[in-house]
Short mmCIF file of C-alpha atoms and ligand atoms in Angstrom, two decimals:
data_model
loop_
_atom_site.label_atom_id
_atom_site.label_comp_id
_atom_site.label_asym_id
_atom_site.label_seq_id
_atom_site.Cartn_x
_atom_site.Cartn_y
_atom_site.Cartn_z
CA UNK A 257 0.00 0.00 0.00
CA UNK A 258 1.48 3.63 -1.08
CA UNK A 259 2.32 5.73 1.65
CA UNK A 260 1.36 9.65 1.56
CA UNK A 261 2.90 11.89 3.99
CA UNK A 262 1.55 15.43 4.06
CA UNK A 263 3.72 18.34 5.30
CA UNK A 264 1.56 21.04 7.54
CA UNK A 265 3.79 24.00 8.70
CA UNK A 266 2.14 25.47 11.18
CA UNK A 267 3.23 29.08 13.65
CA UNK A 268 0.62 29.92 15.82
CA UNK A 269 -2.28 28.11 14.34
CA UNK A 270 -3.91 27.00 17.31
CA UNK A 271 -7.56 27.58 16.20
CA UNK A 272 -6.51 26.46 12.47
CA UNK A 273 -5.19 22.90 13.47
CA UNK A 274 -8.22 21.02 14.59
CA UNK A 275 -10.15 22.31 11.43
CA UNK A 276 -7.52 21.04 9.26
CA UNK A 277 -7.66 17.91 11.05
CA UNK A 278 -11.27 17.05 10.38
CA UNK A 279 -11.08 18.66 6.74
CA UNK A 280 -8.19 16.29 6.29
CA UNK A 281 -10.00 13.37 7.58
CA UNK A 282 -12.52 13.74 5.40
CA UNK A 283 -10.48 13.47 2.59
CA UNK A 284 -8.37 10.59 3.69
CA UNK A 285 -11.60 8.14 3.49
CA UNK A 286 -11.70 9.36 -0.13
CA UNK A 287 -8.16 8.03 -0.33
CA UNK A 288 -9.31 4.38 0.75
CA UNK A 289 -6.53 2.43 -1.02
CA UNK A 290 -3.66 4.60 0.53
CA UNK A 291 -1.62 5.09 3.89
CA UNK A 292 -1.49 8.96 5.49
CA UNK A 293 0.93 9.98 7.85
CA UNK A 294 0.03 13.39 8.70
CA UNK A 295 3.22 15.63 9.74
CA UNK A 296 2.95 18.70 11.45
CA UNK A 297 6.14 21.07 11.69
CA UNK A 298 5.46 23.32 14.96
CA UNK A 299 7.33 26.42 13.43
CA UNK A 300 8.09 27.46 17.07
CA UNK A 301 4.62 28.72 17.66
CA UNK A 302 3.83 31.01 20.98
CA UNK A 303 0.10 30.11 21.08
CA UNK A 304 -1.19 26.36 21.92
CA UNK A 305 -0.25 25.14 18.71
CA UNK A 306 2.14 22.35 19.88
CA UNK A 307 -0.17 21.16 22.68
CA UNK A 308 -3.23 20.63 19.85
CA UNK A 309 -0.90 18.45 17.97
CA UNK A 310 0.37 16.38 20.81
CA UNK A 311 -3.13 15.89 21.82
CA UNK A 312 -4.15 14.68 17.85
CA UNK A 313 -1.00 12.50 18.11
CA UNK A 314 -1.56 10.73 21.40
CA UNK A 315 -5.38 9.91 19.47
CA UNK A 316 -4.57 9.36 16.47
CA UNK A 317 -1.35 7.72 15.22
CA UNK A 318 -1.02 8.63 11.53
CA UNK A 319 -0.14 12.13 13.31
CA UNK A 320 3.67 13.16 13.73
CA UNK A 321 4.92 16.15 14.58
CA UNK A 322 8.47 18.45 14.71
CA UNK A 323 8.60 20.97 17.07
CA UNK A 324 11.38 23.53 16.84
CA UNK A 325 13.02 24.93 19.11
CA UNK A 326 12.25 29.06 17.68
CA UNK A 327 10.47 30.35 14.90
CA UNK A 328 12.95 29.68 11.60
CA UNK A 329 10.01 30.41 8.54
CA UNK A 330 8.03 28.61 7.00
CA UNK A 331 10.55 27.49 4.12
CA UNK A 332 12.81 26.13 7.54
CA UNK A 333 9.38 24.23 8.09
CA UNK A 334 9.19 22.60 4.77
CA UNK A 335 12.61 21.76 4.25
CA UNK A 336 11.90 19.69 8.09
CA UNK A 337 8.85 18.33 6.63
CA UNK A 338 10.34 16.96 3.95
CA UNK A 339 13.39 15.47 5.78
CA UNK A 340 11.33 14.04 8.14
CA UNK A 341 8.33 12.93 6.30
CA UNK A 342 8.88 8.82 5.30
CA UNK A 343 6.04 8.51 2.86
CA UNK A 344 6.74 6.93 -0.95
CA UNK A 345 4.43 10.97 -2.09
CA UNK A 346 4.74 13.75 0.04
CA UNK A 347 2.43 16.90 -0.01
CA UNK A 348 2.89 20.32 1.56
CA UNK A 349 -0.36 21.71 2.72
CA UNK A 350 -0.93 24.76 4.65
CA UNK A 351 -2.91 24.46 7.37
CA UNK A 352 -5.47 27.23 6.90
CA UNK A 353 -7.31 25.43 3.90
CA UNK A 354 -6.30 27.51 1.71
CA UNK A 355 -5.02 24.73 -0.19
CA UNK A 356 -8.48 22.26 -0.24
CA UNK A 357 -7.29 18.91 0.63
CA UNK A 358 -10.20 17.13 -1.69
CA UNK A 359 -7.52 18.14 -4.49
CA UNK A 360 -5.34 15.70 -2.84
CA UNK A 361 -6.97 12.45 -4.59
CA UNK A 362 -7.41 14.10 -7.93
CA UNK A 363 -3.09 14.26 -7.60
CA UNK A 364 -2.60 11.34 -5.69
CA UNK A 365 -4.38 9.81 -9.45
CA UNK A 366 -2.59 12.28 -11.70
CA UNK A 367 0.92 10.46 -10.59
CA UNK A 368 0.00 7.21 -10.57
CA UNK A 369 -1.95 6.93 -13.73
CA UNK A 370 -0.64 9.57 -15.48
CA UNK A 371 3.12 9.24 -14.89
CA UNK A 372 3.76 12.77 -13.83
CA UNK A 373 6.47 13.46 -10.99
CA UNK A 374 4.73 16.17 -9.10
CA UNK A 375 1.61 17.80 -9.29
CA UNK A 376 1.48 21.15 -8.84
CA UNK A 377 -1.27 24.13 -7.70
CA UNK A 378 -1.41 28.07 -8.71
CA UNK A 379 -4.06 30.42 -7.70
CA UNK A 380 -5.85 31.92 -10.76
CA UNK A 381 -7.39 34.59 -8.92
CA UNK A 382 -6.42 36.47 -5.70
CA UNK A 383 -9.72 37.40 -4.48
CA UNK A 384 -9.89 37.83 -0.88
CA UNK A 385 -6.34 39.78 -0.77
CA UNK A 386 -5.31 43.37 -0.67
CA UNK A 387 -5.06 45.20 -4.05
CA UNK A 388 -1.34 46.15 -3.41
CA UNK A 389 -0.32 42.68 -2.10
CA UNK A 390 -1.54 41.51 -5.43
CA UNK A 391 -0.14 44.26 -7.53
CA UNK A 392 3.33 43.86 -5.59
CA UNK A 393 2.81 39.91 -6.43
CA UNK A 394 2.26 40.31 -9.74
CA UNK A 395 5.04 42.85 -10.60
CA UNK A 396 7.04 40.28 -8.83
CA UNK A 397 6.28 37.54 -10.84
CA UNK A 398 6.73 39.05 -14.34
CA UNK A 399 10.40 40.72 -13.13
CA UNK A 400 11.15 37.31 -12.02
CA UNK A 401 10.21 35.96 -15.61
CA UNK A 402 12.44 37.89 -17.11
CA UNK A 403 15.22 37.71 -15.52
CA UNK A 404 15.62 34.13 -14.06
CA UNK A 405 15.70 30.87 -16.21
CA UNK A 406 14.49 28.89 -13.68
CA UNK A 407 10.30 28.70 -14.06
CA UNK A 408 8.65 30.50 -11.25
CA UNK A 409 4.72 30.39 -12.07
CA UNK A 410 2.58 33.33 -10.89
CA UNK A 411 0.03 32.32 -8.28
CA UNK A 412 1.73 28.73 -7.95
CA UNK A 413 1.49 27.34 -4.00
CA UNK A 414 3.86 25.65 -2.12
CA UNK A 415 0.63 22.83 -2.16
CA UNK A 416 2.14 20.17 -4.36
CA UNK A 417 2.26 16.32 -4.56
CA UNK A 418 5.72 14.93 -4.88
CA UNK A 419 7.24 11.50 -5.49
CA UNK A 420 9.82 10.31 -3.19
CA UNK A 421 12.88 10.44 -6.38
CA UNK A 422 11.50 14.42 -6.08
CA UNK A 423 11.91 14.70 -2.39
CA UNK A 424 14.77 12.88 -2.45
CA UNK A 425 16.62 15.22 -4.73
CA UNK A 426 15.05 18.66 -3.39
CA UNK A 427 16.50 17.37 -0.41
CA UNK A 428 19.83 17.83 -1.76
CA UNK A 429 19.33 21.22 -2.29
CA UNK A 430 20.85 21.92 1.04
CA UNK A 431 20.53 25.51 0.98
CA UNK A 432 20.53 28.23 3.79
CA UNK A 433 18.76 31.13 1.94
CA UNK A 434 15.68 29.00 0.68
CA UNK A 435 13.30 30.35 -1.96
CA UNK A 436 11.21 26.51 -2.33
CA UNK A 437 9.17 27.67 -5.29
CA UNK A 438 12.40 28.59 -7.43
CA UNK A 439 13.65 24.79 -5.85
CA UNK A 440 10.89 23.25 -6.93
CA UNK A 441 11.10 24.42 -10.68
CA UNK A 442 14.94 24.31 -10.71
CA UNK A 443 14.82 20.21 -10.00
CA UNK A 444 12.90 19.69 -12.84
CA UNK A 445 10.78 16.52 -14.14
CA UNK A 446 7.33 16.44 -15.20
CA UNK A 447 4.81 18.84 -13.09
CA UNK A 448 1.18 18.52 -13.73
CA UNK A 449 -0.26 22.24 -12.85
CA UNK A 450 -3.81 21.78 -11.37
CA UNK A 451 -5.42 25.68 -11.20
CA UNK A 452 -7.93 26.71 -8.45
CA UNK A 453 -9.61 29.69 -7.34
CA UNK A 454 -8.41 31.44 -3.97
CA UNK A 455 -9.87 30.35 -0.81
CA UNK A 456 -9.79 32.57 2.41
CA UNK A 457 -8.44 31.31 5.22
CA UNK A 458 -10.14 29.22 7.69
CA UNK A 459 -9.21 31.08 10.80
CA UNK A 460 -6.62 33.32 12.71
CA UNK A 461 -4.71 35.49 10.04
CA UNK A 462 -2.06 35.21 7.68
CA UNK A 463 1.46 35.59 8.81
CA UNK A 464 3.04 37.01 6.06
CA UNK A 465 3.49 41.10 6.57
CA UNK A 466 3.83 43.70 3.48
CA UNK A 467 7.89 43.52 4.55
CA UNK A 468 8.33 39.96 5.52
CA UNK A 469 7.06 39.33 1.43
CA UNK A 470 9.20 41.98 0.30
CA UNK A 471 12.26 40.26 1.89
CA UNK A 472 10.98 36.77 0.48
CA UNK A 473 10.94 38.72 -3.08
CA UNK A 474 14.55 39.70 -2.53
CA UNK A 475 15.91 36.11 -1.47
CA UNK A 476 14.03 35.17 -5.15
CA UNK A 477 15.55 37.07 -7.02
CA UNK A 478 19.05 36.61 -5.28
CA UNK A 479 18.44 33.31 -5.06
CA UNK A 480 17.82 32.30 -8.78
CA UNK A 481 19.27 34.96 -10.61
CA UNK A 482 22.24 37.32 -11.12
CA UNK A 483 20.77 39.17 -13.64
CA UNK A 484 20.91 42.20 -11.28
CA UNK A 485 24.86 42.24 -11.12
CA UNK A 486 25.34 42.30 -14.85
CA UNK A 487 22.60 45.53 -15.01
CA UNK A 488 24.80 47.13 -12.52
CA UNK A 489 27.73 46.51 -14.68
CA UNK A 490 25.85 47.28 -17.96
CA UNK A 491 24.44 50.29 -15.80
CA UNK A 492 28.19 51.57 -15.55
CA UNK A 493 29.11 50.88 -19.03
CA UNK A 494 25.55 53.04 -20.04
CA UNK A 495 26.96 56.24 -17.58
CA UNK A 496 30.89 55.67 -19.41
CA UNK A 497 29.18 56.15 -22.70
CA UNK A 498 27.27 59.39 -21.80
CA UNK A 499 30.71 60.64 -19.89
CA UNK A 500 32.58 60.58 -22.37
CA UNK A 501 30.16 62.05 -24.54
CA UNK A 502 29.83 65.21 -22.49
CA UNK A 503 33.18 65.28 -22.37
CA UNK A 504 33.77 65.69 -25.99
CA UNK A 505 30.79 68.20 -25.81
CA UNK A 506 32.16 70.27 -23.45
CA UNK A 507 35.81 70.47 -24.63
CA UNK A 508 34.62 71.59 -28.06
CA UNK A 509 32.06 74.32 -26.63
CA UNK A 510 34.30 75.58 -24.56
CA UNK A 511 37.35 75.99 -27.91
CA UNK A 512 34.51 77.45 -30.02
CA UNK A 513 32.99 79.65 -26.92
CA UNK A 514 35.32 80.15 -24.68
CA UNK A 515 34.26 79.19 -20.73
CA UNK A 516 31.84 81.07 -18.61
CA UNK A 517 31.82 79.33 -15.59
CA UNK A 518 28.16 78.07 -14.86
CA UNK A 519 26.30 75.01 -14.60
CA UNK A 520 27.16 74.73 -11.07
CA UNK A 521 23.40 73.40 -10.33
CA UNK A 522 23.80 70.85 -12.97
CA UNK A 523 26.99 69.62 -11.78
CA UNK A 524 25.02 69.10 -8.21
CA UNK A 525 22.36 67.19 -10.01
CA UNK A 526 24.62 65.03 -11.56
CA UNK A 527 26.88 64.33 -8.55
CA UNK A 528 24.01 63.56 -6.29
CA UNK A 529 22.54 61.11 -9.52
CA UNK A 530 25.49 59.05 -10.27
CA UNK A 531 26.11 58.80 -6.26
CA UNK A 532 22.75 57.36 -5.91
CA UNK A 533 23.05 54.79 -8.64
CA UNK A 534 26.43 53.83 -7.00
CA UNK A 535 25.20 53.29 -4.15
CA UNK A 536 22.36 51.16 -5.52
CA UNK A 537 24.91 49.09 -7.35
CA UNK A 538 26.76 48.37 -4.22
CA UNK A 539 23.64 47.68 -2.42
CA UNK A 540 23.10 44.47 -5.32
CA UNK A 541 26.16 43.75 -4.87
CA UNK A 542 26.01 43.93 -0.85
CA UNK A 543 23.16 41.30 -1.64
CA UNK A 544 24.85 38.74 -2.57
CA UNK A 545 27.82 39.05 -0.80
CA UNK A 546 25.57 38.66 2.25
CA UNK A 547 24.02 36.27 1.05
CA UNK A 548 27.10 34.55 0.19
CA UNK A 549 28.43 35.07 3.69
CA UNK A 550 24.97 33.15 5.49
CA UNK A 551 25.53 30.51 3.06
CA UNK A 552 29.75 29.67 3.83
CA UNK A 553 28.47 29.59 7.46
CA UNK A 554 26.66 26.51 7.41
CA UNK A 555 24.29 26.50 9.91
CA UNK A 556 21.71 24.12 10.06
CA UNK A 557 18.34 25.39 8.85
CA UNK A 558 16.02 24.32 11.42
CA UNK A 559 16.64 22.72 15.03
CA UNK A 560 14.11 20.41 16.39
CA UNK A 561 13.33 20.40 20.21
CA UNK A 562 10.70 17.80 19.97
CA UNK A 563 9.23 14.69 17.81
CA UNK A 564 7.51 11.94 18.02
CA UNK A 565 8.57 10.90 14.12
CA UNK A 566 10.85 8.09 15.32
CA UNK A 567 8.68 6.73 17.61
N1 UDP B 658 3.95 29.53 8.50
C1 UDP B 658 5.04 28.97 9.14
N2 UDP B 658 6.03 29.80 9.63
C2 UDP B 658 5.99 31.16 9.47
C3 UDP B 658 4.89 31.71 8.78
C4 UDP B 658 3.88 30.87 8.31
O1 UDP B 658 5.12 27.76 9.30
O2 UDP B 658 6.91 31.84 9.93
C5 UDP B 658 2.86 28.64 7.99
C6 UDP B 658 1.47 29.01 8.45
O3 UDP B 658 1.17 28.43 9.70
C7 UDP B 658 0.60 28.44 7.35
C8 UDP B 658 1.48 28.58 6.13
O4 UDP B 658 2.81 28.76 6.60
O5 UDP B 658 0.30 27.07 7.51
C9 UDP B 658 1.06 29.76 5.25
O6 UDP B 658 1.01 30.93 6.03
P1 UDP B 658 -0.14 32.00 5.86
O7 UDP B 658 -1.46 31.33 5.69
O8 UDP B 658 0.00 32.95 6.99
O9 UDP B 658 0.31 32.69 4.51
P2 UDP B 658 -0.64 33.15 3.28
O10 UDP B 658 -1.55 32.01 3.00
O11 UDP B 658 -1.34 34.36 3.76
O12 UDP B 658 0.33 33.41 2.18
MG1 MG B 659 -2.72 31.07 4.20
#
């Protein structure tokens, strides 16, 4: 019998968890002919969130659960899942039902009978979310498009059905600074894209600020792209061009006209520009570098205080 383990990070979900837990139940007797382990990542959660999924665990033993020992993200709380989880398909689900488990099945089918290696999901719409989330989301996307060759899909979740050869070889991708829906694509193999339209969340409230996505954009890009350094450098080559032109410009006028000095306020403008697109450049390039400097440290990207998994 095929074994499906399904990934719920979870911070201060409390009121969320037992709600998932029926909603998932539900779809499990749908899934008959298959084994659930259900694997909840505690993503160091201040509220009762841990003590909810001891209780479902002591009841019920197809639950697991990691506990860490601080908050680390949710991407820390994935990459646990997915070490942890010992199923032959693993899913990520969030626990708010905003990714409906009854698609679960319809993947669960997709890989077996159709031979795909994942099966993904993407929001078509984003009803339910503020205007400039969505318009920051979007702009996101397309920049992303363009500049990295890895596929990032607009509206895809991190809800996906995996194989275990998938798992096994995201799993390599040992990464500090992790950006999982860049991993996903860069691994490759077949993903079936199943499309849905967004579903509010079944209780307490999202836990993703304006800045906290802003930073996630930023560890995208620098993650799976360095498009940016080479505009910095073709930025610099651009200015070179125009200097020298003005140079030539200026050393002529001045032979034909002689040389008032003026254009002081000019000179200001031009100072302050060029200062604030070095600056800029250095800031990219700061970026990386920092990013380069988390990565040579090694750490380990999640610590677990507590589990029953081995149990
Ligand atoms: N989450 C997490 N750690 C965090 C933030 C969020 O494990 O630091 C989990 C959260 O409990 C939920 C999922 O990630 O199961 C998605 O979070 P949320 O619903 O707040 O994000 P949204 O759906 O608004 O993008
Ligand atoms: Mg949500």
């Amino acid at each position: 019998m095929d074994k499906i383990s399904v990934i719920v990070p979870c911070y201060n979900e409390q009121e969320a968890i037992p709600i998932f837990y029926n909603a998932i139940g539900k779809t499990a007797e749908a899934l008959s002919d298959v084994e659930l382990e259900l694997l909840f990542v505690n993503d160091g959660s201040k509220d009762e969130s841990l003590k909810e999924m001891r209780e479902l665990a002591a009841k019920d033993e197809r639950v697991k659960y990691v506990s860490f020992s601080r908050n680390f993200g949710k991407e820390a709380a994935m990459y646990a899942g997915l070490s942890y989880a010992s199923g032959d398909y693993v899913a990520i689900m969030d626990v708010d039902l905003q990714d409906p488990p009854e698609l679960l099945p319809e993947m669960y089918r997709s890989i077996r009978e159709e031979g795909y290696d994942c099966v993904a999901t993407r929001r078509v719409t984003r009803k339910g979310e503020p205007p400039i989330r969505s318009f920051f989301a979007r702009r996101f996307y397309g920049l992303m498009h363009r500049l990295s060759k890895t596929e990032i899909v607009d509206g895809a979740r991190d809800y996906r059905l995996m194989t275990r050869q998938f798992v096994d070889e995201l799993l390599r991708l040992g990464e500090y600074n992790r950006f999982s829906k860049g991993l996903f694509g860069w691994v490759g193999f077949e993903t079936k894209w199943l499309e849905y339209e967004n579903v509010e969340r079944s209780a307490g409230e999202t836990k993703w600020s304006f800045w906290k996505l802003l930073v996630y954009s930023v560890e995208g890009i620098v993650g799976f792209t360095t498009a940016p350094l080479m505009i910095a450098a073709f930025m610099g080559i651009f200015f070179c061009v125009v200097a020298f032109f003005a140079i030539c410009f200026i050393v002529i006028r001045t032979l034909l006209y002689g040389d008032p000095v003026s254009g002081w306020p000019s000179m200001t403008c031009i100072i302050v520009f060029l200062g604030g697109i070095q600056l800029f450049c250095m800031g990219i390039l700061g970026e990386y570098l920092a990013k380069t400097y988390m990565e040579t440290k090694r750490r380990p990207i999640f610590i677990c205080k507590e589990t029953n998994v081995h149990e």
